[in-house]
PDB file of C-alpha atoms in Angstrom:
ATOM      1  CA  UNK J   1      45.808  21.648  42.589  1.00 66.00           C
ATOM      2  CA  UNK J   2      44.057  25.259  42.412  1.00 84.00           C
ATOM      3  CA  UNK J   3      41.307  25.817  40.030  1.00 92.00           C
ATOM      4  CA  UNK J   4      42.136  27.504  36.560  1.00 95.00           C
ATOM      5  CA  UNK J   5      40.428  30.027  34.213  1.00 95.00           C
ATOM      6  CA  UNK J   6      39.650  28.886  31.168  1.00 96.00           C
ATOM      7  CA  UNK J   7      38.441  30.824  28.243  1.00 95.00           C
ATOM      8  CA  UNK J   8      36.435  30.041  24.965  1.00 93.00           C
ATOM      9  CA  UNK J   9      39.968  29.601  23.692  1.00 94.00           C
ATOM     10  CA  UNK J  10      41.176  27.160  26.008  1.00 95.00           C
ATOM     11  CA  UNK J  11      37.610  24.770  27.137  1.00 95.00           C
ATOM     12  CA  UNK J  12      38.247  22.498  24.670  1.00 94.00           C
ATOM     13  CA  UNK J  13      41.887  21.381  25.365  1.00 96.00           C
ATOM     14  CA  UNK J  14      41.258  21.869  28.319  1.00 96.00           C
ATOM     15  CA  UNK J  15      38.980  18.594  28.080  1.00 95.00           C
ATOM     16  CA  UNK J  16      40.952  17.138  25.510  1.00 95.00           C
ATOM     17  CA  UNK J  17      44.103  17.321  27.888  1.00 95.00           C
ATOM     18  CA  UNK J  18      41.891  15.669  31.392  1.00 95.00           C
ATOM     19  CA  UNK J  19      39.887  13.189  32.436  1.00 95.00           C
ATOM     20  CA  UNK J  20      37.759  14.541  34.388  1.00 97.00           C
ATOM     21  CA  UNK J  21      36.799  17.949  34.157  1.00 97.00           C
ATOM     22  CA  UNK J  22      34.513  20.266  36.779  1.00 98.00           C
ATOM     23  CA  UNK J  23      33.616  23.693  35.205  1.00 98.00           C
ATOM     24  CA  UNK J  24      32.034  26.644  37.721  1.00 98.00           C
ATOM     25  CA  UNK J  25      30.630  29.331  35.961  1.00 97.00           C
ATOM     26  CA  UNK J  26      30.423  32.571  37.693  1.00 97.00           C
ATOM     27  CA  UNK J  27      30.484  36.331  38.154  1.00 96.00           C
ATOM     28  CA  UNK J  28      32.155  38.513  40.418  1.00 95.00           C
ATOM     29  CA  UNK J  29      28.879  40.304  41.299  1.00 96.00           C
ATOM     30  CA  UNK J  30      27.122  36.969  42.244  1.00 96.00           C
ATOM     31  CA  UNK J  31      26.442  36.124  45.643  1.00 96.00           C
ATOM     32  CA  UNK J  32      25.808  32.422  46.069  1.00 96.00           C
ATOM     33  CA  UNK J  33      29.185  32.244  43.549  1.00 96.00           C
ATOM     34  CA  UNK J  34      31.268  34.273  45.749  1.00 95.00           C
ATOM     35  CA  UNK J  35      30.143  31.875  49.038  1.00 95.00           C
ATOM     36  CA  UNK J  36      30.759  28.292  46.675  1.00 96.00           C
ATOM     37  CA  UNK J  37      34.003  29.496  45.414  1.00 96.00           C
ATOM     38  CA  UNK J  38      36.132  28.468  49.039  1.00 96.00           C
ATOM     39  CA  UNK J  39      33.724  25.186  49.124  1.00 97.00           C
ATOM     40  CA  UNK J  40      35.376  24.607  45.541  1.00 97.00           C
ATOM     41  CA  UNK J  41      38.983  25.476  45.825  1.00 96.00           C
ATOM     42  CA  UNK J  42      39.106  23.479  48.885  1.00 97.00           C
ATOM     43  CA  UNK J  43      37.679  20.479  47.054  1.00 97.00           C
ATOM     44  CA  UNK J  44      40.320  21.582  43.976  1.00 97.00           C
ATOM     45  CA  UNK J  45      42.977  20.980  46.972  1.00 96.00           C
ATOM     46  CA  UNK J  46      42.081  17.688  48.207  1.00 96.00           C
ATOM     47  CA  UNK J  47      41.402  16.329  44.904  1.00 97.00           C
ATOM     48  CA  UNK J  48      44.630  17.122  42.190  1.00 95.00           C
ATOM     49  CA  UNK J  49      43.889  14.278  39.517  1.00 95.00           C
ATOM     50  CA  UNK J  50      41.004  16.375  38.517  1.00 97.00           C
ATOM     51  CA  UNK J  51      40.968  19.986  36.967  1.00 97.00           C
ATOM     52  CA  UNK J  52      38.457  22.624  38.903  1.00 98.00           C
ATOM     53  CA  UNK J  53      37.812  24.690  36.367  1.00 97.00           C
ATOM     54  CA  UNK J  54      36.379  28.805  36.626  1.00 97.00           C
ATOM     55  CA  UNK J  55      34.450  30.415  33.847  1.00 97.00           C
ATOM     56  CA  UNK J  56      33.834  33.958  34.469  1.00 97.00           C
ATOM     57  CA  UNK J  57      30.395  34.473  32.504  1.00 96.00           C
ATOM     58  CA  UNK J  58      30.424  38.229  32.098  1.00 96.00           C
ATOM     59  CA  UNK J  59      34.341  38.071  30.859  1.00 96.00           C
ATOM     60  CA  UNK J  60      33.129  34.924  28.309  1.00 96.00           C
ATOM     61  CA  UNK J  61      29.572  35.405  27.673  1.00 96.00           C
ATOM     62  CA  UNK J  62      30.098  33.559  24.309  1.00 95.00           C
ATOM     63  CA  UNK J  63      31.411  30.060  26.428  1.00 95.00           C
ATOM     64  CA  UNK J  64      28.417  30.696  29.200  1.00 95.00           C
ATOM     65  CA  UNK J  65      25.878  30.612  25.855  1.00 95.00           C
ATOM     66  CA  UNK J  66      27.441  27.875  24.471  1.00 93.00           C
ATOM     67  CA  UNK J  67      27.067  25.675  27.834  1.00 92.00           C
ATOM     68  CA  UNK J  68      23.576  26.934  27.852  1.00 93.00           C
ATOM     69  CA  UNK J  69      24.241  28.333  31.424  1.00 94.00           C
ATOM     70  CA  UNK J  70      21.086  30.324  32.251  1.00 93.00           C
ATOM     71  CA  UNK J  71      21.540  30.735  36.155  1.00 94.00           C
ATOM     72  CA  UNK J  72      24.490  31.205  38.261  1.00 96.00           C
ATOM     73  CA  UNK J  73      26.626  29.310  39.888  1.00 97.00           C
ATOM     74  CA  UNK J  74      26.332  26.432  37.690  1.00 97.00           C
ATOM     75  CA  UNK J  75      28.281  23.680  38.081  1.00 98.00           C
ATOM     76  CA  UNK J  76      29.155  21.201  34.910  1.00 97.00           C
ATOM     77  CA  UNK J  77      31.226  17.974  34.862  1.00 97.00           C
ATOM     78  CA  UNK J  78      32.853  16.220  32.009  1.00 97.00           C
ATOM     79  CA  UNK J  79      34.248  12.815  31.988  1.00 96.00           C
ATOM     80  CA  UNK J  80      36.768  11.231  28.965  1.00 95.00           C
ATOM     81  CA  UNK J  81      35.161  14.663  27.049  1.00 94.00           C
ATOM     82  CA  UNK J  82      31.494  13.976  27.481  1.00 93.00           C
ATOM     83  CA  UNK J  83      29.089  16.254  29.985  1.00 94.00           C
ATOM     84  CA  UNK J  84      28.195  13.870  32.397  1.00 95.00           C
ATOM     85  CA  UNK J  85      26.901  16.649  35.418  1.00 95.00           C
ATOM     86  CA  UNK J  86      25.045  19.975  34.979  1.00 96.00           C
ATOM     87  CA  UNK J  87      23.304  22.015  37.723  1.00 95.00           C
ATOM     88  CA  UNK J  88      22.891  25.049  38.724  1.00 96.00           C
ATOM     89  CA  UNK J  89      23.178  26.592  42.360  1.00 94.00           C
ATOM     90  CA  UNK J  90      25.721  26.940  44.867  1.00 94.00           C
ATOM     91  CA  UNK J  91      26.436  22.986  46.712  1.00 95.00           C
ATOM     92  CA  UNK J  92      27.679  22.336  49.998  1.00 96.00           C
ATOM     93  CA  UNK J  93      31.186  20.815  50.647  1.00 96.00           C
ATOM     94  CA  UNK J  94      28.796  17.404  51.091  1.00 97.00           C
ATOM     95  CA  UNK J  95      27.048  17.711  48.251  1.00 97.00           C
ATOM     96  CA  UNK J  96      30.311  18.835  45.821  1.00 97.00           C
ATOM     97  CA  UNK J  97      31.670  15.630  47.343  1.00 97.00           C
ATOM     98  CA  UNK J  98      29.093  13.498  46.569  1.00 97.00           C
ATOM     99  CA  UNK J  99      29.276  14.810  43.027  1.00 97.00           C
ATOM    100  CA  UNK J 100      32.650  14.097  42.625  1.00 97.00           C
ATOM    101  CA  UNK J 101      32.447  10.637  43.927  1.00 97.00           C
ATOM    102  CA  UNK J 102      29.879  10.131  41.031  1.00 96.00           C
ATOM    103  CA  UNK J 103      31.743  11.812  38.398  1.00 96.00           C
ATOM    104  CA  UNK J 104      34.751   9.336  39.346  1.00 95.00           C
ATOM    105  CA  UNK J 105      32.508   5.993  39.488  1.00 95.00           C
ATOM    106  CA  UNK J 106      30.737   6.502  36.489  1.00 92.00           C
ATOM    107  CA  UNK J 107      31.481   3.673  33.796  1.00 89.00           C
ATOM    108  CA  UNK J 108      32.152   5.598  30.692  1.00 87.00           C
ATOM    109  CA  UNK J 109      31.815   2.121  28.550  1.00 87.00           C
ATOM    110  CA  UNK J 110      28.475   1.304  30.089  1.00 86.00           C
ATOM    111  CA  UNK J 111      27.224   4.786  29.668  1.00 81.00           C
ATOM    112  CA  UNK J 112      28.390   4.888  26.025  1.00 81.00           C
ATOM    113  CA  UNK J 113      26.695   1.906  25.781  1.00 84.00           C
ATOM    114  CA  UNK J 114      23.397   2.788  26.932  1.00 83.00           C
ATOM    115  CA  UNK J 115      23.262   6.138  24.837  1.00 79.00           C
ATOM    116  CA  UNK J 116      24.165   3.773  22.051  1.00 78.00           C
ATOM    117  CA  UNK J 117      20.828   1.735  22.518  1.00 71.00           C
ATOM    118  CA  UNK J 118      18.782   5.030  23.007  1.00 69.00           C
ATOM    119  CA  UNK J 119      20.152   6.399  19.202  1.00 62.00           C
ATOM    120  CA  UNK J 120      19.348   2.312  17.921  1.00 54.00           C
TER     121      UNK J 120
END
């Protein structure tokens, strides 16, 4: 599956409608996101049960805010609607891997769980 644009309009069904969710914010005028973005369509390619998601941060500066993005490219992951990943920085093919391997192994329940004891 390619990666998708989303908007301010669309994030949030956009995690309401997936699982798991990866979310690169960008700008056209940014280096280190011009080289990540063929390390993360190829990854969108060879990995179609999850949506690889593009924000353009000048075009939705409200989102980028909101997301508390203050460097570019930063790379966020939700699982069953909760932020699981945030950092910023362009990754290797290795390293976007490795986070996606993550992502897909975390235990939602135990995690839940945890956060549960750490509000108690």
């Amino acid at each position: 599956m390619a990666t998708m644009d989303i908007t301010e309009q669309s994030f949030a069904q956009t995690l309401e409608d997936n699982s798991i969710v990866l979310v690169d914010f960008w700008a056209a005028w940014c280096g280190p996101c011009r080289m990540f973005a063929p390390t993360y369509g190829a990854a969108a390619e060879r990995h179609p049960d999850i949506t690889f998601a593009k924000v353009d941060t000048e075009a939705e500066q409200a989102l980028a805010a909101a997301a508390n993005i203050t460097s570019i490219p930063t790379l966020i992951a939700f699982k069953d609607k909760t932020l699981v990943f945030s950092q910023p920085g362009a990754l290797n093919a290795a390293g976007l891997e490795e986070v996606i391997r993550s992502v897909r192994n975390l235990d939602m329940d135990k995690l839940r769980a945890e956060a549960g004891h750490q509000h108690a």
